[in-house]
PDB file of C-alpha atoms in Angstrom:
ATOM      1  CA  UNK A   1     -17.357 -12.355  16.870  1.00 44.00           C
ATOM      2  CA  UNK A   2     -19.549 -10.814  14.110  1.00 43.00           C
ATOM      3  CA  UNK A   3     -20.877 -13.070  11.516  1.00 49.00           C
ATOM      4  CA  UNK A   4     -18.789 -16.059  12.385  1.00 52.00           C
ATOM      5  CA  UNK A   5     -15.593 -14.095  12.038  1.00 50.00           C
ATOM      6  CA  UNK A   6     -13.521 -12.817  14.965  1.00 52.00           C
ATOM      7  CA  UNK A   7     -13.688  -8.918  15.337  1.00 50.00           C
ATOM      8  CA  UNK A   8     -10.583  -7.829  14.006  1.00 46.00           C
ATOM      9  CA  UNK A   9      -7.826  -7.569  16.426  1.00 87.00           C
ATOM     10  CA  UNK A  10      -4.900  -7.442  14.159  1.00 94.00           C
ATOM     11  CA  UNK A  11      -3.525  -3.921  14.269  1.00 95.00           C
ATOM     12  CA  UNK A  12      -0.581  -4.053  12.074  1.00 97.00           C
ATOM     13  CA  UNK A  13       2.710  -6.161  11.024  1.00 98.00           C
ATOM     14  CA  UNK A  14       5.285  -6.166  14.128  1.00 98.00           C
ATOM     15  CA  UNK A  15       8.001  -8.026  12.073  1.00 98.00           C
ATOM     16  CA  UNK A  16       9.283 -10.188   9.346  1.00 98.00           C
ATOM     17  CA  UNK A  17      11.707 -12.818  10.454  1.00 98.00           C
ATOM     18  CA  UNK A  18      14.601 -14.104   8.087  1.00 98.00           C
ATOM     19  CA  UNK A  19      16.504 -17.049   9.522  1.00 98.00           C
ATOM     20  CA  UNK A  20      20.265 -17.256   8.251  1.00 98.00           C
ATOM     21  CA  UNK A  21      23.631 -18.575   9.390  1.00 97.00           C
ATOM     22  CA  UNK A  22      26.520 -16.775  10.666  1.00 96.00           C
ATOM     23  CA  UNK A  23      28.106 -16.399   7.225  1.00 97.00           C
ATOM     24  CA  UNK A  24      25.254 -14.550   5.740  1.00 98.00           C
ATOM     25  CA  UNK A  25      25.835 -11.056   4.377  1.00 98.00           C
ATOM     26  CA  UNK A  26      22.109 -10.141   5.455  1.00 98.00           C
ATOM     27  CA  UNK A  27      23.000  -7.934   8.502  1.00 98.00           C
ATOM     28  CA  UNK A  28      25.665  -5.938   6.578  1.00 98.00           C
ATOM     29  CA  UNK A  29      23.268  -5.439   3.649  1.00 97.00           C
ATOM     30  CA  UNK A  30      20.460  -4.077   5.562  1.00 97.00           C
ATOM     31  CA  UNK A  31      22.918  -1.669   7.118  1.00 96.00           C
ATOM     32  CA  UNK A  32      25.096  -0.703   4.456  1.00 94.00           C
ATOM     33  CA  UNK A  33      22.530  -0.906   1.405  1.00 95.00           C
ATOM     34  CA  UNK A  34      19.433   0.209   3.144  1.00 95.00           C
ATOM     35  CA  UNK A  35      20.532   2.216   6.133  1.00 94.00           C
ATOM     36  CA  UNK A  36      18.587   0.096   8.867  1.00 96.00           C
ATOM     37  CA  UNK A  37      20.051  -0.335  12.094  1.00 97.00           C
ATOM     38  CA  UNK A  38      19.887  -2.946  14.839  1.00 98.00           C
ATOM     39  CA  UNK A  39      17.916  -1.650  18.026  1.00 97.00           C
ATOM     40  CA  UNK A  40      17.761  -4.764  19.773  1.00 97.00           C
ATOM     41  CA  UNK A  41      19.576  -8.112  20.222  1.00 97.00           C
ATOM     42  CA  UNK A  42      18.332 -11.047  22.276  1.00 95.00           C
ATOM     43  CA  UNK A  43      19.842 -14.572  22.641  1.00 95.00           C
ATOM     44  CA  UNK A  44      17.404 -17.247  21.889  1.00 93.00           C
ATOM     45  CA  UNK A  45      17.950 -21.341  22.034  1.00 94.00           C
ATOM     46  CA  UNK A  46      20.303 -21.799  19.290  1.00 97.00           C
ATOM     47  CA  UNK A  47      19.915 -18.323  17.805  1.00 98.00           C
ATOM     48  CA  UNK A  48      20.567 -14.773  18.179  1.00 98.00           C
ATOM     49  CA  UNK A  49      17.738 -12.639  17.049  1.00 97.00           C
ATOM     50  CA  UNK A  50      18.181  -8.982  16.041  1.00 98.00           C
ATOM     51  CA  UNK A  51      15.654  -6.337  15.566  1.00 98.00           C
ATOM     52  CA  UNK A  52      15.986  -3.560  12.920  1.00 98.00           C
ATOM     53  CA  UNK A  53      12.941  -1.064  13.065  1.00 97.00           C
ATOM     54  CA  UNK A  54      11.908   0.109   9.695  1.00 97.00           C
ATOM     55  CA  UNK A  55      10.574   3.443  10.857  1.00 94.00           C
ATOM     56  CA  UNK A  56       6.643   2.742  10.981  1.00 94.00           C
ATOM     57  CA  UNK A  57       6.604   0.508  13.969  1.00 94.00           C
ATOM     58  CA  UNK A  58       7.386  -2.669  12.025  1.00 97.00           C
ATOM     59  CA  UNK A  59      10.877  -4.436  12.078  1.00 98.00           C
ATOM     60  CA  UNK A  60      12.909  -6.820  10.293  1.00 98.00           C
ATOM     61  CA  UNK A  61      13.839  -9.650  12.382  1.00 98.00           C
ATOM     62  CA  UNK A  62      17.127 -11.552  11.693  1.00 98.00           C
ATOM     63  CA  UNK A  63      17.355 -14.799  13.274  1.00 98.00           C
ATOM     64  CA  UNK A  64      20.976 -16.241  13.244  1.00 98.00           C
ATOM     65  CA  UNK A  65      21.675 -19.611  14.091  1.00 98.00           C
ATOM     66  CA  UNK A  66      24.510 -20.176  16.440  1.00 97.00           C
ATOM     67  CA  UNK A  67      23.739 -23.805  17.908  1.00 97.00           C
ATOM     68  CA  UNK A  68      21.220 -26.600  17.752  1.00 97.00           C
ATOM     69  CA  UNK A  69      17.627 -25.445  17.770  1.00 97.00           C
ATOM     70  CA  UNK A  70      14.677 -24.716  15.435  1.00 96.00           C
ATOM     71  CA  UNK A  71      16.456 -21.878  13.591  1.00 98.00           C
ATOM     72  CA  UNK A  72      19.379 -24.263  12.774  1.00 97.00           C
ATOM     73  CA  UNK A  73      17.075 -27.049  11.702  1.00 98.00           C
ATOM     74  CA  UNK A  74      15.294 -24.625   9.526  1.00 98.00           C
ATOM     75  CA  UNK A  75      18.337 -23.212   7.996  1.00 98.00           C
ATOM     76  CA  UNK A  76      19.546 -26.587   7.183  1.00 97.00           C
ATOM     77  CA  UNK A  77      16.356 -27.731   5.641  1.00 96.00           C
ATOM     78  CA  UNK A  78      15.816 -24.442   3.659  1.00 95.00           C
ATOM     79  CA  UNK A  79      18.981 -22.432   3.569  1.00 96.00           C
ATOM     80  CA  UNK A  80      18.624 -19.008   4.746  1.00 97.00           C
ATOM     81  CA  UNK A  81      15.035 -17.811   4.217  1.00 98.00           C
ATOM     82  CA  UNK A  82      12.183 -15.900   5.452  1.00 98.00           C
ATOM     83  CA  UNK A  83      10.834 -17.772   8.453  1.00 98.00           C
ATOM     84  CA  UNK A  84       7.632 -16.180   9.937  1.00 98.00           C
ATOM     85  CA  UNK A  85       5.481 -13.288   9.925  1.00 98.00           C
ATOM     86  CA  UNK A  86       4.591 -11.510  13.171  1.00 98.00           C
ATOM     87  CA  UNK A  87       1.259  -9.646  13.380  1.00 98.00           C
ATOM     88  CA  UNK A  88       0.678  -7.118  16.186  1.00 97.00           C
ATOM     89  CA  UNK A  89      -2.372  -7.806  17.931  1.00 96.00           C
ATOM     90  CA  UNK A  90      -4.474  -6.316  20.787  1.00 94.00           C
ATOM     91  CA  UNK A  91      -6.421  -8.875  23.264  1.00 92.00           C
ATOM     92  CA  UNK A  92      -3.975 -11.831  22.862  1.00 94.00           C
ATOM     93  CA  UNK A  93      -5.590 -13.857  25.658  1.00 94.00           C
ATOM     94  CA  UNK A  94      -9.242 -13.331  24.385  1.00 93.00           C
ATOM     95  CA  UNK A  95      -8.038 -14.056  20.810  1.00 95.00           C
ATOM     96  CA  UNK A  96      -6.261 -17.283  21.688  1.00 95.00           C
ATOM     97  CA  UNK A  97      -9.168 -18.551  23.813  1.00 94.00           C
ATOM     98  CA  UNK A  98     -11.475 -17.852  20.747  1.00 94.00           C
ATOM     99  CA  UNK A  99      -9.069 -19.518  18.407  1.00 95.00           C
ATOM    100  CA  UNK A 100      -8.960 -22.632  20.768  1.00 95.00           C
ATOM    101  CA  UNK A 101     -12.722 -22.699  20.967  1.00 95.00           C
ATOM    102  CA  UNK A 102     -12.850 -22.727  17.226  1.00 95.00           C
ATOM    103  CA  UNK A 103     -10.432 -25.524  17.017  1.00 96.00           C
ATOM    104  CA  UNK A 104      -7.732 -23.544  15.230  1.00 97.00           C
ATOM    105  CA  UNK A 105      -4.405 -25.472  15.825  1.00 98.00           C
ATOM    106  CA  UNK A 106      -2.101 -23.408  17.811  1.00 98.00           C
ATOM    107  CA  UNK A 107       1.648 -23.893  18.822  1.00 98.00           C
ATOM    108  CA  UNK A 108       1.278 -21.781  21.916  1.00 97.00           C
ATOM    109  CA  UNK A 109      -2.254 -22.116  23.764  1.00 95.00           C
ATOM    110  CA  UNK A 110      -1.354 -19.306  26.100  1.00 95.00           C
ATOM    111  CA  UNK A 111       1.007 -16.494  25.444  1.00 96.00           C
ATOM    112  CA  UNK A 112       4.755 -16.762  26.290  1.00 95.00           C
ATOM    113  CA  UNK A 113       7.304 -13.890  26.827  1.00 95.00           C
ATOM    114  CA  UNK A 114       8.679 -12.513  23.320  1.00 93.00           C
ATOM    115  CA  UNK A 115      11.612 -10.148  22.891  1.00 89.00           C
ATOM    116  CA  UNK A 116      11.223  -6.474  23.709  1.00 89.00           C
ATOM    117  CA  UNK A 117       8.754  -7.157  26.582  1.00 92.00           C
ATOM    118  CA  UNK A 118       6.112  -8.493  24.308  1.00 96.00           C
ATOM    119  CA  UNK A 119       3.964 -11.476  24.846  1.00 97.00           C
ATOM    120  CA  UNK A 120       3.762 -13.955  21.963  1.00 97.00           C
ATOM    121  CA  UNK A 121       1.945 -16.881  20.444  1.00 97.00           C
ATOM    122  CA  UNK A 122       2.523 -18.953  17.247  1.00 98.00           C
ATOM    123  CA  UNK A 123      -0.362 -20.427  15.296  1.00 98.00           C
ATOM    124  CA  UNK A 124       0.354 -23.947  13.792  1.00 98.00           C
ATOM    125  CA  UNK A 125       1.822 -23.291  10.236  1.00 97.00           C
ATOM    126  CA  UNK A 126      -0.687 -25.920   8.890  1.00 98.00           C
ATOM    127  CA  UNK A 127      -3.589 -23.378   9.554  1.00 98.00           C
ATOM    128  CA  UNK A 128      -2.027 -21.185   6.902  1.00 98.00           C
ATOM    129  CA  UNK A 129      -0.837 -23.955   4.547  1.00 98.00           C
ATOM    130  CA  UNK A 130       2.630 -23.677   5.568  1.00 97.00           C
ATOM    131  CA  UNK A 131       3.030 -20.140   6.574  1.00 98.00           C
ATOM    132  CA  UNK A 132       4.241 -19.559  10.324  1.00 98.00           C
ATOM    133  CA  UNK A 133       2.140 -16.789  11.936  1.00 98.00           C
ATOM    134  CA  UNK A 134       3.218 -15.341  15.156  1.00 98.00           C
ATOM    135  CA  UNK A 135       0.939 -12.978  17.372  1.00 98.00           C
ATOM    136  CA  UNK A 136       2.673 -10.351  19.247  1.00 97.00           C
ATOM    137  CA  UNK A 137       1.192  -8.126  21.975  1.00 96.00           C
ATOM    138  CA  UNK A 138       3.046  -5.110  22.754  1.00 91.00           C
ATOM    139  CA  UNK A 139       3.877  -4.298  26.416  1.00 89.00           C
ATOM    140  CA  UNK A 140       1.072  -2.360  28.144  1.00 81.00           C
ATOM    141  CA  UNK A 141      -1.234  -3.089  25.316  1.00 67.00           C
ATOM    142  CA  UNK A 142      -5.119  -3.502  26.261  1.00 59.00           C
TER     143      UNK A 142
ATOM    144  CA  UNK B   1      25.075   9.742   1.967  1.00 44.00           C
ATOM    145  CA  UNK B   2      26.525  10.067   5.430  1.00 43.00           C
ATOM    146  CA  UNK B   3      29.487   8.141   6.537  1.00 48.00           C
ATOM    147  CA  UNK B   4      29.468   5.750   3.449  1.00 52.00           C
ATOM    148  CA  UNK B   5      25.834   4.774   4.200  1.00 50.00           C
ATOM    149  CA  UNK B   6      22.817   5.919   2.336  1.00 52.00           C
ATOM    150  CA  UNK B   7      20.592   8.324   4.215  1.00 51.00           C
ATOM    151  CA  UNK B   8      17.694   6.226   5.258  1.00 46.00           C
ATOM    152  CA  UNK B   9      14.990   6.392   2.855  1.00 87.00           C
ATOM    153  CA  UNK B  10      13.216   3.354   4.130  1.00 94.00           C
ATOM    154  CA  UNK B  11       9.921   4.252   5.561  1.00 95.00           C
ATOM    155  CA  UNK B  12       8.406   1.017   6.614  1.00 97.00           C
ATOM    156  CA  UNK B  13       7.199  -2.357   5.614  1.00 98.00           C
ATOM    157  CA  UNK B  14       4.878  -2.270   2.649  1.00 98.00           C
ATOM    158  CA  UNK B  15       4.173  -5.878   2.334  1.00 98.00           C
ATOM    159  CA  UNK B  16       5.139  -9.403   3.256  1.00 98.00           C
ATOM    160  CA  UNK B  17       4.345 -11.853   0.355  1.00 98.00           C
ATOM    161  CA  UNK B  18       3.545 -15.446   0.575  1.00 98.00           C
ATOM    162  CA  UNK B  19       3.526 -17.484  -2.565  1.00 98.00           C
ATOM    163  CA  UNK B  20       0.990 -20.624  -2.685  1.00 98.00           C
ATOM    164  CA  UNK B  21      -0.864 -22.781  -5.091  1.00 97.00           C
ATOM    165  CA  UNK B  22      -4.573 -22.858  -5.727  1.00 96.00           C
ATOM    166  CA  UNK B  23      -5.327 -25.458  -3.066  1.00 97.00           C
ATOM    167  CA  UNK B  24      -3.566 -23.557  -0.129  1.00 98.00           C
ATOM    168  CA  UNK B  25      -6.082 -22.757   2.812  1.00 98.00           C
ATOM    169  CA  UNK B  26      -4.063 -19.598   3.432  1.00 98.00           C
ATOM    170  CA  UNK B  27      -6.704 -17.015   1.866  1.00 98.00           C
ATOM    171  CA  UNK B  28      -9.548 -18.525   3.942  1.00 98.00           C
ATOM    172  CA  UNK B  29      -7.261 -18.715   6.955  1.00 97.00           C
ATOM    173  CA  UNK B  30      -6.462 -15.067   7.009  1.00 97.00           C
ATOM    174  CA  UNK B  31     -10.082 -14.230   6.600  1.00 96.00           C
ATOM    175  CA  UNK B  32     -11.597 -16.598   8.960  1.00 94.00           C
ATOM    176  CA  UNK B  33      -8.944 -17.077  11.776  1.00 95.00           C
ATOM    177  CA  UNK B  34      -7.643 -13.427  11.909  1.00 95.00           C
ATOM    178  CA  UNK B  35     -10.353 -11.338  10.151  1.00 94.00           C
ATOM    179  CA  UNK B  36      -8.297  -9.862   7.461  1.00 96.00           C
ATOM    180  CA  UNK B  37      -9.918  -9.032   4.061  1.00 97.00           C
ATOM    181  CA  UNK B  38      -8.736  -8.645   0.499  1.00 98.00           C
ATOM    182  CA  UNK B  39      -8.549  -5.204  -0.336  1.00 97.00           C
ATOM    183  CA  UNK B  40      -7.117  -5.407  -3.825  1.00 97.00           C
ATOM    184  CA  UNK B  41      -6.660  -8.245  -6.514  1.00 97.00           C
ATOM    185  CA  UNK B  42      -4.313  -8.007  -9.403  1.00 95.00           C
ATOM    186  CA  UNK B  43      -3.377 -10.497 -12.048  1.00 95.00           C
ATOM    187  CA  UNK B  44       0.448 -10.999 -12.729  1.00 93.00           C
ATOM    188  CA  UNK B  45       2.404 -13.219 -15.092  1.00 94.00           C
ATOM    189  CA  UNK B  46       1.151 -16.511 -14.120  1.00 97.00           C
ATOM    190  CA  UNK B  47      -0.247 -15.621 -10.737  1.00 98.00           C
ATOM    191  CA  UNK B  48      -2.757 -13.654  -9.053  1.00 98.00           C
ATOM    192  CA  UNK B  49      -1.839 -11.301  -6.336  1.00 97.00           C
ATOM    193  CA  UNK B  50      -4.154 -10.477  -3.318  1.00 98.00           C
ATOM    194  CA  UNK B  51      -3.465  -7.653  -0.929  1.00 98.00           C
ATOM    195  CA  UNK B  52      -4.854  -7.819   2.677  1.00 98.00           C
ATOM    196  CA  UNK B  53      -4.141  -4.618   4.642  1.00 97.00           C
ATOM    197  CA  UNK B  54      -3.208  -5.316   8.325  1.00 97.00           C
ATOM    198  CA  UNK B  55      -4.506  -2.000   9.532  1.00 94.00           C
ATOM    199  CA  UNK B  56      -1.169   0.025   9.735  1.00 94.00           C
ATOM    200  CA  UNK B  57      -0.396   0.743   6.316  1.00 94.00           C
ATOM    201  CA  UNK B  58       1.174  -2.591   5.798  1.00 97.00           C
ATOM    202  CA  UNK B  59      -0.429  -5.630   3.862  1.00 98.00           C
ATOM    203  CA  UNK B  60       0.117  -9.404   3.734  1.00 98.00           C
ATOM    204  CA  UNK B  61       0.456 -10.087  -0.115  1.00 98.00           C
ATOM    205  CA  UNK B  62      -0.749 -13.617  -1.251  1.00 98.00           C
ATOM    206  CA  UNK B  63       0.740 -14.739  -4.573  1.00 98.00           C
ATOM    207  CA  UNK B  64      -1.288 -17.579  -5.986  1.00 98.00           C
ATOM    208  CA  UNK B  65       0.380 -19.429  -8.655  1.00 98.00           C
ATOM    209  CA  UNK B  66      -2.202 -20.092 -11.613  1.00 97.00           C
ATOM    210  CA  UNK B  67       0.082 -20.758 -14.486  1.00 97.00           C
ATOM    211  CA  UNK B  68       3.943 -20.801 -15.547  1.00 97.00           C
ATOM    212  CA  UNK B  69       5.935 -18.206 -14.103  1.00 97.00           C
ATOM    213  CA  UNK B  70       8.029 -17.253 -11.212  1.00 96.00           C
ATOM    214  CA  UNK B  71       5.845 -17.990  -8.471  1.00 98.00           C
ATOM    215  CA  UNK B  72       4.637 -21.229  -9.948  1.00 97.00           C
ATOM    216  CA  UNK B  73       8.595 -22.043 -10.145  1.00 98.00           C
ATOM    217  CA  UNK B  74       9.015 -20.943  -6.443  1.00 98.00           C
ATOM    218  CA  UNK B  75       6.235 -22.947  -5.429  1.00 98.00           C
ATOM    219  CA  UNK B  76       7.406 -25.879  -7.175  1.00 97.00           C
ATOM    220  CA  UNK B  77      11.023 -25.722  -5.778  1.00 96.00           C
ATOM    221  CA  UNK B  78      10.145 -24.565  -2.002  1.00 95.00           C
ATOM    222  CA  UNK B  79       6.393 -25.374  -1.517  1.00 96.00           C
ATOM    223  CA  UNK B  80       4.073 -22.636  -0.321  1.00 97.00           C
ATOM    224  CA  UNK B  81       6.285 -20.322   1.487  1.00 98.00           C
ATOM    225  CA  UNK B  82       7.241 -16.540   2.338  1.00 98.00           C
ATOM    226  CA  UNK B  83       8.627 -15.060  -0.975  1.00 98.00           C
ATOM    227  CA  UNK B  84       9.768 -11.599  -0.457  1.00 98.00           C
ATOM    228  CA  UNK B  85       9.537  -8.569   1.981  1.00 98.00           C
ATOM    229  CA  UNK B  86       8.518  -5.279   0.432  1.00 98.00           C
ATOM    230  CA  UNK B  87       9.812  -2.206   1.990  1.00 98.00           C
ATOM    231  CA  UNK B  88       8.194   1.321   1.746  1.00 97.00           C
ATOM    232  CA  UNK B  89      10.806   3.800   0.450  1.00 96.00           C
ATOM    233  CA  UNK B  90      10.726   7.438  -0.606  1.00 94.00           C
ATOM    234  CA  UNK B  91      13.114   8.556  -3.442  1.00 92.00           C
ATOM    235  CA  UNK B  92      13.069   5.371  -5.321  1.00 94.00           C
ATOM    236  CA  UNK B  93      14.829   6.684  -8.468  1.00 94.00           C
ATOM    237  CA  UNK B  94      17.694   8.471  -6.480  1.00 93.00           C
ATOM    238  CA  UNK B  95      18.003   5.392  -4.158  1.00 95.00           C
ATOM    239  CA  UNK B  96      18.391   2.894  -7.349  1.00 95.00           C
ATOM    240  CA  UNK B  97      20.953   5.245  -8.937  1.00 94.00           C
ATOM    241  CA  UNK B  98      22.860   5.427  -5.817  1.00 94.00           C
ATOM    242  CA  UNK B  99      22.927   1.679  -5.284  1.00 95.00           C
ATOM    243  CA  UNK B 100      24.030   1.032  -8.848  1.00 95.00           C
ATOM    244  CA  UNK B 101      26.719   3.569  -8.305  1.00 95.00           C
ATOM    245  CA  UNK B 102      27.797   1.360  -5.456  1.00 95.00           C
ATOM    246  CA  UNK B 103      27.628  -1.785  -7.379  1.00 96.00           C
ATOM    247  CA  UNK B 104      24.550  -3.364  -5.644  1.00 97.00           C
ATOM    248  CA  UNK B 105      23.245  -6.002  -7.826  1.00 98.00           C
ATOM    249  CA  UNK B 106      19.636  -5.073  -8.717  1.00 98.00           C
ATOM    250  CA  UNK B 107      16.779  -7.149 -10.510  1.00 98.00           C
ATOM    251  CA  UNK B 108      15.446  -3.696 -11.717  1.00 97.00           C
ATOM    252  CA  UNK B 109      17.703  -1.000 -12.455  1.00 95.00           C
ATOM    253  CA  UNK B 110      14.853   1.582 -12.701  1.00 95.00           C
ATOM    254  CA  UNK B 111      11.472   1.322 -11.248  1.00 96.00           C
ATOM    255  CA  UNK B 112       8.656  -0.442 -12.911  1.00 95.00           C
ATOM    256  CA  UNK B 113       4.966  -0.227 -12.118  1.00 94.00           C
ATOM    257  CA  UNK B 114       3.900  -2.344  -9.234  1.00 93.00           C
ATOM    258  CA  UNK B 115       0.054  -3.170  -7.883  1.00 89.00           C
ATOM    259  CA  UNK B 116      -2.118  -0.373  -6.701  1.00 89.00           C
ATOM    260  CA  UNK B 117      -0.324   2.391  -8.403  1.00 92.00           C
ATOM    261  CA  UNK B 118       2.939   2.081  -6.864  1.00 96.00           C
ATOM    262  CA  UNK B 119       6.521   1.957  -8.445  1.00 97.00           C
ATOM    263  CA  UNK B 120       8.594  -0.965  -7.461  1.00 97.00           C
ATOM    264  CA  UNK B 121      12.060  -2.454  -8.039  1.00 97.00           C
ATOM    265  CA  UNK B 122      13.585  -5.643  -6.702  1.00 98.00           C
ATOM    266  CA  UNK B 123      17.234  -5.986  -5.173  1.00 98.00           C
ATOM    267  CA  UNK B 124      19.080  -9.017  -6.262  1.00 98.00           C
ATOM    268  CA  UNK B 125      18.533 -11.831  -3.555  1.00 97.00           C
ATOM    269  CA  UNK B 126      22.139 -12.548  -3.464  1.00 97.00           C
ATOM    270  CA  UNK B 127      22.766  -9.019  -1.801  1.00 98.00           C
ATOM    271  CA  UNK B 128      20.734 -10.185   1.218  1.00 98.00           C
ATOM    272  CA  UNK B 129      22.014 -13.751   1.336  1.00 98.00           C
ATOM    273  CA  UNK B 130      19.098 -15.282  -0.481  1.00 97.00           C
ATOM    274  CA  UNK B 131      16.261 -12.702   0.954  1.00 98.00           C
ATOM    275  CA  UNK B 132      14.478 -10.945  -2.071  1.00 98.00           C
ATOM    276  CA  UNK B 133      13.725  -7.400  -1.084  1.00 98.00           C
ATOM    277  CA  UNK B 134      11.346  -5.250  -3.012  1.00 98.00           C
ATOM    278  CA  UNK B 135      11.574  -1.498  -2.781  1.00 98.00           C
ATOM    279  CA  UNK B 136       8.149   0.158  -3.189  1.00 97.00           C
ATOM    280  CA  UNK B 137       7.274   3.823  -3.664  1.00 96.00           C
ATOM    281  CA  UNK B 138       3.696   4.806  -3.100  1.00 91.00           C
ATOM    282  CA  UNK B 139       1.872   7.027  -5.494  1.00 89.00           C
ATOM    283  CA  UNK B 140       2.386  10.538  -5.099  1.00 81.00           C
ATOM    284  CA  UNK B 141       5.433  10.041  -3.062  1.00 67.00           C
ATOM    285  CA  UNK B 142       8.222  12.632  -3.065  1.00 59.00           C
TER     286      UNK B 142
END
């Protein structure tokens, strides 16, 4: 902490997530219109997650609803739409402890396993006025 | 073009844009919770655009509605929410010409000036099943 603010431990954008249904053209569009390719696929609870690297360490994440769950609920309520932004951080455990001490509302008070060997935690969207922010720590990060 | 796909000219994520109203806590939250700072402010038609660098060449873009316009309309319809994703590209003119040749629906058929000296063009959200994608070419890019 310096002057009441956390020492900056955000290192970049890890991914931007778009939630969609199975009929969406979004995956084909990223491949055919912009030449992005899927580098990683991972099943979740009621969804399939696809990661498309953008070449700079960031990714577009496509969350396809395929059963009951949070993605399905989101798509039902909002239609296919951007779902969250994930920021790459270092020192995730310390950062979460600090945020908890400061009374920042968290979805995950301790990190949980994310895709591609990462550790992740979500901040409650009320903190950012409706924006869901995920914190992602890369495998092997300090 | 190679095998029917464009040669990949996406170089990364330039920014992720979140649209909000004046009462939103989002700006203070990024500053106080995550230590991000505003590096650039630019007025738009009915909105103020704030760019918060994330340290890796990407930015969080906050679009604050402050009068009638597209941001205001979006926030009225959806509430404060993620608005678009902007991808950094090189060869924007060629890419747009190629997309037009291929019948890809564009919001901007030729680049227009974006913030911070960039040139930008939006692809129509119907192409990506509701996802608004902006293409951004940095000043001085090839």
